[in-house]
Amino acid sequence: MKKRLFSGIQPTGEVHIGNYLGAIKNWVSLLDPYDCIFSIVDYHAITVPQDPKSMPKQILHVATVNIAAGLDPQRCTLFVQSQVCEHTELAWIFHTITPMGHLERMTQFKDKAKQHRENVNAGLFSYPILQAADIMLYKAEAVPVGEDQVQHIELSREIARKFNARYGNIFPEPQELLSTAPRIMGLDAKNKMSKSLNNYISLIESPEDIWKKLSVAVTDENRKRRSDPGDPDKCNIYHLHKHFSSPEEIDWSAHGCRTAGIGCLDCKRCLWKNIVKELTPIREKAMALFENQNYVIEVLQKGAERCQEMARQTMQEVKEAIGLQLTPQPVKTKV
Ligand code: AMP
Ligand code: TRP
């Protein structure tokens, strides 16, 4: 029996190379060794305001790009979170055992509360509880994510421990799996690459658009002129080379930068060529799938059916453990 793996991605915009290097590429490499479940987490997405009209399109878009990037529906289960109602049901139960203090410590909550001052809602606060329910509903043991999610997985483990201690041993403690690129910086070189900041390269961008973004991306800011030597370790373009380029090209970039043998644009052109090479098959596959969205809808429906069955079983076990199920009593007969 393969171990179960679960991960999620929010349908909140373009899928970018941070998602790809930090999560999706790792997911693809784990398809065979694990029983993999991936969810488009729309209930998480609505903790910040979303446009109801564009939500269905966004959900399909993220599903399509993930399939194109290698989530082969023959080798994993892909579904939309809100189609399996047990996620929120288990989340409620976990609310009753999660200390407020733990949620207050979550850095993602603190960051998002700052970004959305006008809408610091209870869902944003208890977001990691829903995430714990996502994982635990399928008793997943492995959770491949980027570094920004590690704190949430640690909290999931604590919730599992608390539940098991109070009600009996039902849930395994989930473990995060980090990729070799757990934190990709944005093209501004200051912030993590993120959908909410316009600092990303999307997985389905055209080569021309990728170049437009790369050509103005921030490099080592101390290298002001072409003739100045630079420090590759302080350059985000060099760090991206490590994920897209050959060992020879990575050496060429570092050496050329240190000796001022190459300019930043030479370095970017080489990176551009390699990013385009890796992303072109993904873009082409996505374009073909955009022409066949019914296929994607069908994949998501089948995924939801499989997950509904597993979720129902877990909830039955959970309710029994908590004492929330009435069992029929033997009928008393009068004598
Ligand atoms: P999200 O798009 O926020 O739902 O994230 C989906 C997955 O991508 C999660 O596992 C994140 O940890 C990961 N991720 C998002 N941004 C980055 C980044 N800049 N570097 C590495 N991983 C990331
Ligand atoms: N919170 C994750 C993110 O923003 C998405 C997510 C929701 C998730 N549920 C999950 C990731 C369960 C791993 C496991 O990226």
mmCIF file of N, CA and C in Angstrom, residues 122-232:
data_model
loop_
_atom_site.group_PDB
_atom_site.id
_atom_site.type_symbol
_atom_site.label_atom_id
_atom_site.label_comp_id
_atom_site.label_asym_id
_atom_site.label_seq_id
_atom_site.Cartn_x
_atom_site.Cartn_y
_atom_site.Cartn_z
ATOM 1 N N ALA A 122 -12.875 36.090 10.177
ATOM 2 C CA ALA A 122 -12.577 34.915 11.001
ATOM 3 C C ALA A 122 -12.007 33.776 10.150
ATOM 4 N N GLY A 123 -12.416 33.712 8.881
ATOM 5 C CA GLY A 123 -11.919 32.660 7.986
ATOM 6 C C GLY A 123 -10.430 32.809 7.719
ATOM 7 N N LEU A 124 -9.990 34.043 7.606
ATOM 8 C CA LEU A 124 -8.564 34.295 7.395
ATOM 9 C C LEU A 124 -7.774 33.806 8.614
ATOM 10 N N PHE A 125 -8.377 34.009 9.788
ATOM 11 C CA PHE A 125 -7.736 33.621 11.046
ATOM 12 C C PHE A 125 -7.658 32.100 11.183
ATOM 13 N N SER A 126 -8.770 31.429 10.843
ATOM 14 C CA SER A 126 -8.776 29.975 11.075
ATOM 15 C C SER A 126 -8.415 29.177 9.819
ATOM 16 N N TYR A 127 -7.934 29.862 8.797
ATOM 17 C CA TYR A 127 -7.460 29.244 7.548
ATOM 18 C C TYR A 127 -6.631 27.956 7.772
ATOM 19 N N PRO A 128 -5.641 27.983 8.704
ATOM 20 C CA PRO A 128 -4.825 26.766 8.867
ATOM 21 C C PRO A 128 -5.618 25.589 9.427
ATOM 22 N N ILE A 129 -6.759 25.852 10.075
ATOM 23 C CA ILE A 129 -7.574 24.729 10.590
ATOM 24 C C ILE A 129 -8.221 24.008 9.418
ATOM 25 N N LEU A 130 -8.712 24.783 8.452
ATOM 26 C CA LEU A 130 -9.296 24.156 7.251
ATOM 27 C C LEU A 130 -8.215 23.368 6.504
ATOM 28 N N GLN A 131 -7.022 23.916 6.493
ATOM 29 C CA GLN A 131 -5.913 23.217 5.825
ATOM 30 C C GLN A 131 -5.608 21.885 6.521
ATOM 31 N N ALA A 132 -5.641 21.891 7.863
ATOM 32 C CA ALA A 132 -5.428 20.644 8.617
ATOM 33 C C ALA A 132 -6.527 19.639 8.285
ATOM 34 N N ALA A 133 -7.770 20.139 8.154
ATOM 35 C CA ALA A 133 -8.884 19.237 7.822
ATOM 36 C C ALA A 133 -8.701 18.654 6.418
ATOM 37 N N ASP A 134 -8.228 19.467 5.463
ATOM 38 C CA ASP A 134 -7.973 18.972 4.098
ATOM 39 C C ASP A 134 -7.078 17.738 4.142
ATOM 40 N N ILE A 135 -5.999 17.882 4.911
ATOM 41 C CA ILE A 135 -4.975 16.822 4.958
ATOM 42 C C ILE A 135 -5.516 15.599 5.689
ATOM 43 N N MET A 136 -6.162 15.863 6.845
ATOM 44 C CA MET A 136 -6.533 14.772 7.743
ATOM 45 C C MET A 136 -7.736 13.970 7.240
ATOM 46 N N LEU A 137 -8.586 14.620 6.463
ATOM 47 C CA LEU A 137 -9.770 13.930 5.932
ATOM 48 C C LEU A 137 -9.358 12.686 5.131
ATOM 49 N N TYR A 138 -8.184 12.746 4.545
ATOM 50 C CA TYR A 138 -7.687 11.623 3.739
ATOM 51 C C TYR A 138 -6.563 10.889 4.457
ATOM 52 N N LYS A 139 -6.343 11.235 5.738
ATOM 53 C CA LYS A 139 -5.270 10.638 6.548
ATOM 54 C C LYS A 139 -3.936 10.684 5.820
ATOM 55 N N ALA A 140 -3.692 11.810 5.144
ATOM 56 C CA ALA A 140 -2.449 11.926 4.377
ATOM 57 C C ALA A 140 -1.261 12.066 5.314
ATOM 58 N N GLU A 141 -0.157 11.399 4.942
ATOM 59 C CA GLU A 141 1.045 11.462 5.778
ATOM 60 C C GLU A 141 2.075 12.425 5.216
ATOM 61 N N ALA A 142 2.013 12.664 3.896
ATOM 62 C CA ALA A 142 3.016 13.522 3.260
ATOM 63 C C ALA A 142 2.334 14.728 2.626
ATOM 64 N N VAL A 143 2.932 15.906 2.813
ATOM 65 C CA VAL A 143 2.337 17.143 2.308
ATOM 66 C C VAL A 143 3.427 17.987 1.622
ATOM 67 N N PRO A 144 3.581 17.849 0.296
ATOM 68 C CA PRO A 144 4.624 18.625 -0.388
ATOM 69 C C PRO A 144 4.181 20.066 -0.603
ATOM 70 N N VAL A 145 4.928 21.009 -0.025
ATOM 71 C CA VAL A 145 4.576 22.436 -0.083
ATOM 72 C C VAL A 145 5.853 23.273 -0.167
ATOM 73 N N GLY A 146 5.688 24.556 -0.422
ATOM 74 C CA GLY A 146 6.793 25.498 -0.322
ATOM 75 C C GLY A 146 6.994 25.888 1.141
ATOM 76 N N GLU A 147 8.116 26.572 1.388
ATOM 77 C CA GLU A 147 8.504 26.903 2.761
ATOM 78 C C GLU A 147 7.444 27.722 3.510
ATOM 79 N N ASP A 148 6.697 28.565 2.762
ATOM 80 C CA ASP A 148 5.707 29.435 3.407
ATOM 81 C C ASP A 148 4.604 28.644 4.114
ATOM 82 N N GLN A 149 4.477 27.366 3.798
ATOM 83 C CA GLN A 149 3.393 26.565 4.379
ATOM 84 C C GLN A 149 3.829 25.684 5.548
ATOM 85 N N VAL A 150 5.134 25.675 5.848
ATOM 86 C CA VAL A 150 5.639 24.730 6.853
ATOM 87 C C VAL A 150 4.983 24.969 8.218
ATOM 88 N N GLN A 151 4.804 26.229 8.568
ATOM 89 C CA GLN A 151 4.191 26.550 9.866
ATOM 90 C C GLN A 151 2.767 25.958 9.959
ATOM 91 N N HIS A 152 2.057 25.992 8.822
ATOM 92 C CA HIS A 152 0.699 25.428 8.815
ATOM 93 C C HIS A 152 0.727 23.906 8.985
ATOM 94 N N ILE A 153 1.733 23.270 8.411
ATOM 95 C CA ILE A 153 1.803 21.799 8.536
ATOM 96 C C ILE A 153 2.178 21.426 9.983
ATOM 97 N N GLU A 154 3.048 22.240 10.584
ATOM 98 C CA GLU A 154 3.387 21.997 12.006
ATOM 99 C C GLU A 154 2.122 22.077 12.860
ATOM 100 N N LEU A 155 1.284 23.070 12.572
ATOM 101 C CA LEU A 155 0.032 23.210 13.331
ATOM 102 C C LEU A 155 -0.890 22.009 13.066
ATOM 103 N N SER A 156 -0.900 21.527 11.822
ATOM 104 C CA SER A 156 -1.704 20.330 11.511
ATOM 105 C C SER A 156 -1.271 19.155 12.379
ATOM 106 N N ARG A 157 0.044 19.018 12.551
ATOM 107 C CA ARG A 157 0.535 17.918 13.401
ATOM 108 C C ARG A 157 0.034 18.084 14.838
ATOM 109 N N GLU A 158 0.049 19.302 15.313
ATOM 110 C CA GLU A 158 -0.418 19.538 16.692
ATOM 111 C C GLU A 158 -1.899 19.224 16.828
ATOM 112 N N ILE A 159 -2.662 19.580 15.788
ATOM 113 C CA ILE A 159 -4.097 19.299 15.826
ATOM 114 C C ILE A 159 -4.309 17.777 15.829
ATOM 115 N N ALA A 160 -3.536 17.065 15.004
ATOM 116 C CA ALA A 160 -3.654 15.597 14.967
ATOM 117 C C ALA A 160 -3.350 15.021 16.357
ATOM 118 N N ARG A 161 -2.266 15.522 16.956
ATOM 119 C CA ARG A 161 -1.870 15.018 18.289
ATOM 120 C C ARG A 161 -2.959 15.282 19.326
ATOM 121 N N LYS A 162 -3.514 16.485 19.302
ATOM 122 C CA LYS A 162 -4.542 16.838 20.280
ATOM 123 C C LYS A 162 -5.787 15.977 20.083
ATOM 124 N N PHE A 163 -6.188 15.816 18.815
ATOM 125 C CA PHE A 163 -7.379 15.008 18.533
ATOM 126 C C PHE A 163 -7.145 13.573 19.032
ATOM 127 N N ASN A 164 -5.997 13.004 18.642
ATOM 128 C CA ASN A 164 -5.721 11.604 18.998
ATOM 129 C C ASN A 164 -5.676 11.413 20.515
ATOM 130 N N ALA A 165 -5.091 12.407 21.213
ATOM 131 C CA ALA A 165 -4.977 12.281 22.668
ATOM 132 C C ALA A 165 -6.364 12.310 23.315
ATOM 133 N N ARG A 166 -7.249 13.129 22.753
ATOM 134 C CA ARG A 166 -8.569 13.269 23.386
ATOM 135 C C ARG A 166 -9.539 12.162 22.978
ATOM 136 N N TYR A 167 -9.489 11.784 21.702
ATOM 137 C CA TYR A 167 -10.558 10.901 21.192
ATOM 138 C C TYR A 167 -10.081 9.524 20.697
ATOM 139 N N GLY A 168 -8.777 9.267 20.737
ATOM 140 C CA GLY A 168 -8.291 7.972 20.228
ATOM 141 C C GLY A 168 -7.522 8.184 18.941
ATOM 142 N N ASN A 169 -6.705 7.175 18.638
ATOM 143 C CA ASN A 169 -5.724 7.335 17.566
ATOM 144 C C ASN A 169 -6.344 7.179 16.176
ATOM 145 N N ILE A 170 -6.722 8.285 15.575
ATOM 146 C CA ILE A 170 -7.357 8.211 14.254
ATOM 147 C C ILE A 170 -6.458 8.776 13.160
ATOM 148 N N PHE A 171 -5.723 9.851 13.471
ATOM 149 C CA PHE A 171 -4.992 10.539 12.400
ATOM 150 C C PHE A 171 -3.483 10.349 12.487
ATOM 151 N N PRO A 172 -2.830 10.045 11.345
ATOM 152 C CA PRO A 172 -1.360 10.081 11.336
ATOM 153 C C PRO A 172 -0.902 11.539 11.378
ATOM 154 N N GLU A 173 0.307 11.783 11.909
ATOM 155 C CA GLU A 173 0.811 13.163 11.916
ATOM 156 C C GLU A 173 1.433 13.488 10.559
ATOM 157 N N PRO A 174 0.886 14.469 9.845
ATOM 158 C CA PRO A 174 1.398 14.751 8.502
ATOM 159 C C PRO A 174 2.777 15.416 8.526
ATOM 160 N N GLN A 175 3.565 15.111 7.514
ATOM 161 C CA GLN A 175 4.932 15.644 7.420
ATOM 162 C C GLN A 175 5.073 16.438 6.130
ATOM 163 N N GLU A 176 5.660 17.645 6.228
ATOM 164 C CA GLU A 176 5.854 18.423 4.997
ATOM 165 C C GLU A 176 7.003 17.832 4.182
ATOM 166 N N LEU A 177 6.915 17.925 2.861
ATOM 167 C CA LEU A 177 8.023 17.561 1.979
ATOM 168 C C LEU A 177 8.405 18.821 1.211
ATOM 169 N N LEU A 178 9.627 19.289 1.412
ATOM 170 C CA LEU A 178 10.062 20.503 0.707
ATOM 171 C C LEU A 178 10.796 20.123 -0.574
ATOM 172 N N SER A 179 10.655 20.960 -1.597
ATOM 173 C CA SER A 179 11.389 20.727 -2.836
ATOM 174 C C SER A 179 12.790 21.319 -2.686
ATOM 175 N N THR A 180 13.577 21.244 -3.762
ATOM 176 C CA THR A 180 14.921 21.845 -3.704
ATOM 177 C C THR A 180 14.836 23.364 -3.893
ATOM 178 N N ALA A 181 13.621 23.872 -4.148
ATOM 179 C CA ALA A 181 13.443 25.328 -4.325
ATOM 180 C C ALA A 181 12.281 25.804 -3.461
ATOM 181 N N PRO A 182 12.434 25.700 -2.125
ATOM 182 C CA PRO A 182 11.271 25.958 -1.269
ATOM 183 C C PRO A 182 10.814 27.413 -1.239
ATOM 184 N N ARG A 183 11.699 28.348 -1.684
ATOM 185 C CA ARG A 183 11.300 29.764 -1.625
ATOM 186 C C ARG A 183 11.913 30.491 -2.818
ATOM 187 N N ILE A 184 11.128 30.687 -3.854
ATOM 188 C CA ILE A 184 11.591 31.404 -5.048
ATOM 189 C C ILE A 184 11.238 32.879 -4.869
ATOM 190 N N MET A 185 12.241 33.735 -5.069
ATOM 191 C CA MET A 185 11.991 35.173 -4.932
ATOM 192 C C MET A 185 11.374 35.725 -6.221
ATOM 193 N N GLY A 186 10.634 36.812 -6.088
ATOM 194 C CA GLY A 186 10.009 37.436 -7.250
ATOM 195 C C GLY A 186 11.009 38.212 -8.087
ATOM 196 N N LEU A 187 10.547 38.725 -9.236
ATOM 197 C CA LEU A 187 11.445 39.452 -10.139
ATOM 198 C C LEU A 187 11.896 40.783 -9.530
ATOM 199 N N ASP A 188 11.209 41.222 -8.465
ATOM 200 C CA ASP A 188 11.642 42.427 -7.744
ATOM 201 C C ASP A 188 12.827 42.116 -6.824
ATOM 202 N N ALA A 189 13.113 40.811 -6.656
ATOM 203 C CA ALA A 189 14.219 40.316 -5.810
ATOM 204 C C ALA A 189 14.061 40.705 -4.327
ATOM 205 N N LYS A 190 12.897 41.220 -3.964
ATOM 206 C CA LYS A 190 12.693 41.653 -2.567
ATOM 207 C C LYS A 190 11.685 40.776 -1.851
ATOM 208 N N ASN A 191 10.659 40.355 -2.611
ATOM 209 C CA ASN A 191 9.579 39.574 -2.003
ATOM 210 C C ASN A 191 9.534 38.185 -2.623
ATOM 211 N N LYS A 192 8.922 37.273 -1.877
ATOM 212 C CA LYS A 192 8.659 35.930 -2.400
ATOM 213 C C LYS A 192 7.827 36.063 -3.680
ATOM 214 N N MET A 193 8.112 35.240 -4.688
ATOM 215 C CA MET A 193 7.278 35.300 -5.900
ATOM 216 C C MET A 193 5.847 34.959 -5.508
ATOM 217 N N SER A 194 4.898 35.811 -5.927
ATOM 218 C CA SER A 194 3.543 35.643 -5.421
ATOM 219 C C SER A 194 2.517 36.196 -6.406
ATOM 220 N N LYS A 195 1.334 35.535 -6.423
ATOM 221 C CA LYS A 195 0.282 35.956 -7.352
ATOM 222 C C LYS A 195 -0.224 37.350 -7.017
ATOM 223 N N SER A 196 -0.194 37.678 -5.721
ATOM 224 C CA SER A 196 -0.786 38.955 -5.325
ATOM 225 C C SER A 196 0.160 40.131 -5.584
ATOM 226 N N LEU A 197 1.458 39.837 -5.811
ATOM 227 C CA LEU A 197 2.399 40.913 -6.167
ATOM 228 C C LEU A 197 2.721 40.679 -7.645
ATOM 229 N N ASN A 198 2.848 41.758 -8.392
ATOM 230 C CA ASN A 198 3.103 41.520 -9.817
ATOM 231 C C ASN A 198 4.596 41.285 -10.043
ATOM 232 N N ASN A 199 5.103 40.192 -9.476
ATOM 233 C CA ASN A 199 6.544 39.934 -9.545
ATOM 234 C C ASN A 199 6.841 38.519 -10.048
ATOM 235 N N TYR A 200 5.935 37.993 -10.875
ATOM 236 C CA TYR A 200 6.063 36.582 -11.254
ATOM 237 C C TYR A 200 6.182 36.375 -12.764
ATOM 238 N N ILE A 201 6.639 35.158 -13.113
ATOM 239 C CA ILE A 201 6.551 34.690 -14.500
ATOM 240 C C ILE A 201 5.554 33.536 -14.472
ATOM 241 N N SER A 202 4.511 33.649 -15.279
ATOM 242 C CA SER A 202 3.504 32.591 -15.247
ATOM 243 C C SER A 202 3.977 31.405 -16.086
ATOM 244 N N LEU A 203 3.388 30.234 -15.800
ATOM 245 C CA LEU A 203 3.801 29.015 -16.510
ATOM 246 C C LEU A 203 3.371 29.023 -17.964
ATOM 247 N N ILE A 204 2.394 29.875 -18.313
ATOM 248 C CA ILE A 204 1.895 29.814 -19.693
ATOM 249 C C ILE A 204 2.110 31.132 -20.434
ATOM 250 N N GLU A 205 3.086 31.895 -19.966
ATOM 251 C CA GLU A 205 3.382 33.169 -20.620
ATOM 252 C C GLU A 205 4.127 32.940 -21.934
ATOM 253 N N SER A 206 3.936 33.833 -22.922
ATOM 254 C CA SER A 206 4.622 33.673 -24.209
ATOM 255 C C SER A 206 6.100 34.027 -24.028
ATOM 256 N N PRO A 207 6.981 33.489 -24.883
ATOM 257 C CA PRO A 207 8.412 33.820 -24.783
ATOM 258 C C PRO A 207 8.641 35.333 -24.805
ATOM 259 N N GLU A 208 7.888 36.062 -25.613
ATOM 260 C CA GLU A 208 8.072 37.518 -25.702
ATOM 261 C C GLU A 208 7.737 38.177 -24.361
ATOM 262 N N ASP A 209 6.619 37.749 -23.760
ATOM 263 C CA ASP A 209 6.234 38.353 -22.478
ATOM 264 C C ASP A 209 7.216 37.983 -21.365
ATOM 265 N N ILE A 210 7.733 36.762 -21.434
ATOM 266 C CA ILE A 210 8.724 36.360 -20.414
ATOM 267 C C ILE A 210 9.942 37.281 -20.536
ATOM 268 N N TRP A 211 10.366 37.543 -21.777
ATOM 269 C CA TRP A 211 11.539 38.405 -21.969
ATOM 270 C C TRP A 211 11.275 39.830 -21.467
ATOM 271 N N LYS A 212 10.051 40.330 -21.731
ATOM 272 C CA LYS A 212 9.716 41.683 -21.264
ATOM 273 C C LYS A 212 9.920 41.783 -19.750
ATOM 274 N N LYS A 213 9.502 40.732 -19.035
ATOM 275 C CA LYS A 213 9.629 40.762 -17.575
ATOM 276 C C LYS A 213 11.075 40.532 -17.128
ATOM 277 N N LEU A 214 11.727 39.539 -17.765
ATOM 278 C CA LEU A 214 13.095 39.208 -17.339
ATOM 279 C C LEU A 214 14.060 40.345 -17.605
ATOM 280 N N SER A 215 13.872 41.028 -18.748
ATOM 281 C CA SER A 215 14.859 42.047 -19.141
ATOM 282 C C SER A 215 14.909 43.208 -18.142
ATOM 283 N N VAL A 216 13.827 43.409 -17.402
ATOM 284 C CA VAL A 216 13.850 44.497 -16.404
ATOM 285 C C VAL A 216 13.910 43.965 -14.956
ATOM 286 N N ALA A 217 14.109 42.652 -14.818
ATOM 287 C CA ALA A 217 14.140 42.075 -13.463
ATOM 288 C C ALA A 217 15.383 42.570 -12.706
ATOM 289 N N VAL A 218 15.238 42.683 -11.385
ATOM 290 C CA VAL A 218 16.326 43.196 -10.540
ATOM 291 C C VAL A 218 17.464 42.166 -10.436
ATOM 292 N N THR A 219 18.717 42.649 -10.586
ATOM 293 C CA THR A 219 19.897 41.776 -10.427
ATOM 294 C C THR A 219 20.655 42.237 -9.171
ATOM 295 N N ASP A 220 21.963 41.968 -9.101
ATOM 296 C CA ASP A 220 22.763 42.462 -7.965
ATOM 297 C C ASP A 220 22.794 43.989 -8.036
ATOM 298 N N GLU A 221 22.157 44.623 -7.057
ATOM 299 C CA GLU A 221 21.971 46.077 -7.170
ATOM 300 C C GLU A 221 23.274 46.865 -6.990
ATOM 301 N N ASN A 222 24.301 46.189 -6.483
ATOM 302 C CA ASN A 222 25.593 46.889 -6.359
ATOM 303 C C ASN A 222 26.343 46.940 -7.688
ATOM 304 N N ARG A 223 25.873 46.134 -8.663
ATOM 305 C CA ARG A 223 26.547 46.147 -9.971
ATOM 306 C C ARG A 223 25.866 47.204 -10.836
ATOM 307 N N LYS A 224 26.430 48.411 -10.825
ATOM 308 C CA LYS A 224 25.739 49.531 -11.464
ATOM 309 C C LYS A 224 26.064 49.633 -12.952
ATOM 310 N N ARG A 225 27.328 49.328 -13.317
ATOM 311 C CA ARG A 225 27.738 49.439 -14.728
ATOM 312 C C ARG A 225 28.147 48.075 -15.256
ATOM 313 N N ARG A 226 28.149 47.953 -16.574
ATOM 314 C CA ARG A 226 28.545 46.708 -17.240
ATOM 315 C C ARG A 226 29.966 46.289 -16.832
ATOM 316 N N SER A 227 30.820 47.278 -16.596
ATOM 317 C CA SER A 227 32.226 46.976 -16.284
ATOM 318 C C SER A 227 32.450 46.611 -14.802
ATOM 319 N N ASP A 228 31.425 46.818 -13.939
ATOM 320 C CA ASP A 228 31.562 46.447 -12.519
ATOM 321 C C ASP A 228 31.461 44.924 -12.372
ATOM 322 N N PRO A 229 32.331 44.331 -11.560
ATOM 323 C CA PRO A 229 32.092 42.913 -11.253
ATOM 324 C C PRO A 229 30.885 42.792 -10.323
ATOM 325 N N GLY A 230 30.153 41.692 -10.416
ATOM 326 C CA GLY A 230 28.963 41.514 -9.574
ATOM 327 C C GLY A 230 29.137 40.343 -8.618
ATOM 328 N N ASP A 231 28.153 40.169 -7.747
ATOM 329 C CA ASP A 231 28.167 39.034 -6.816
ATOM 330 C C ASP A 231 26.964 38.136 -7.129
ATOM 331 N N PRO A 232 27.220 36.997 -7.798
ATOM 332 C CA PRO A 232 26.084 36.149 -8.203
ATOM 333 C C PRO A 232 25.215 35.709 -7.022
#
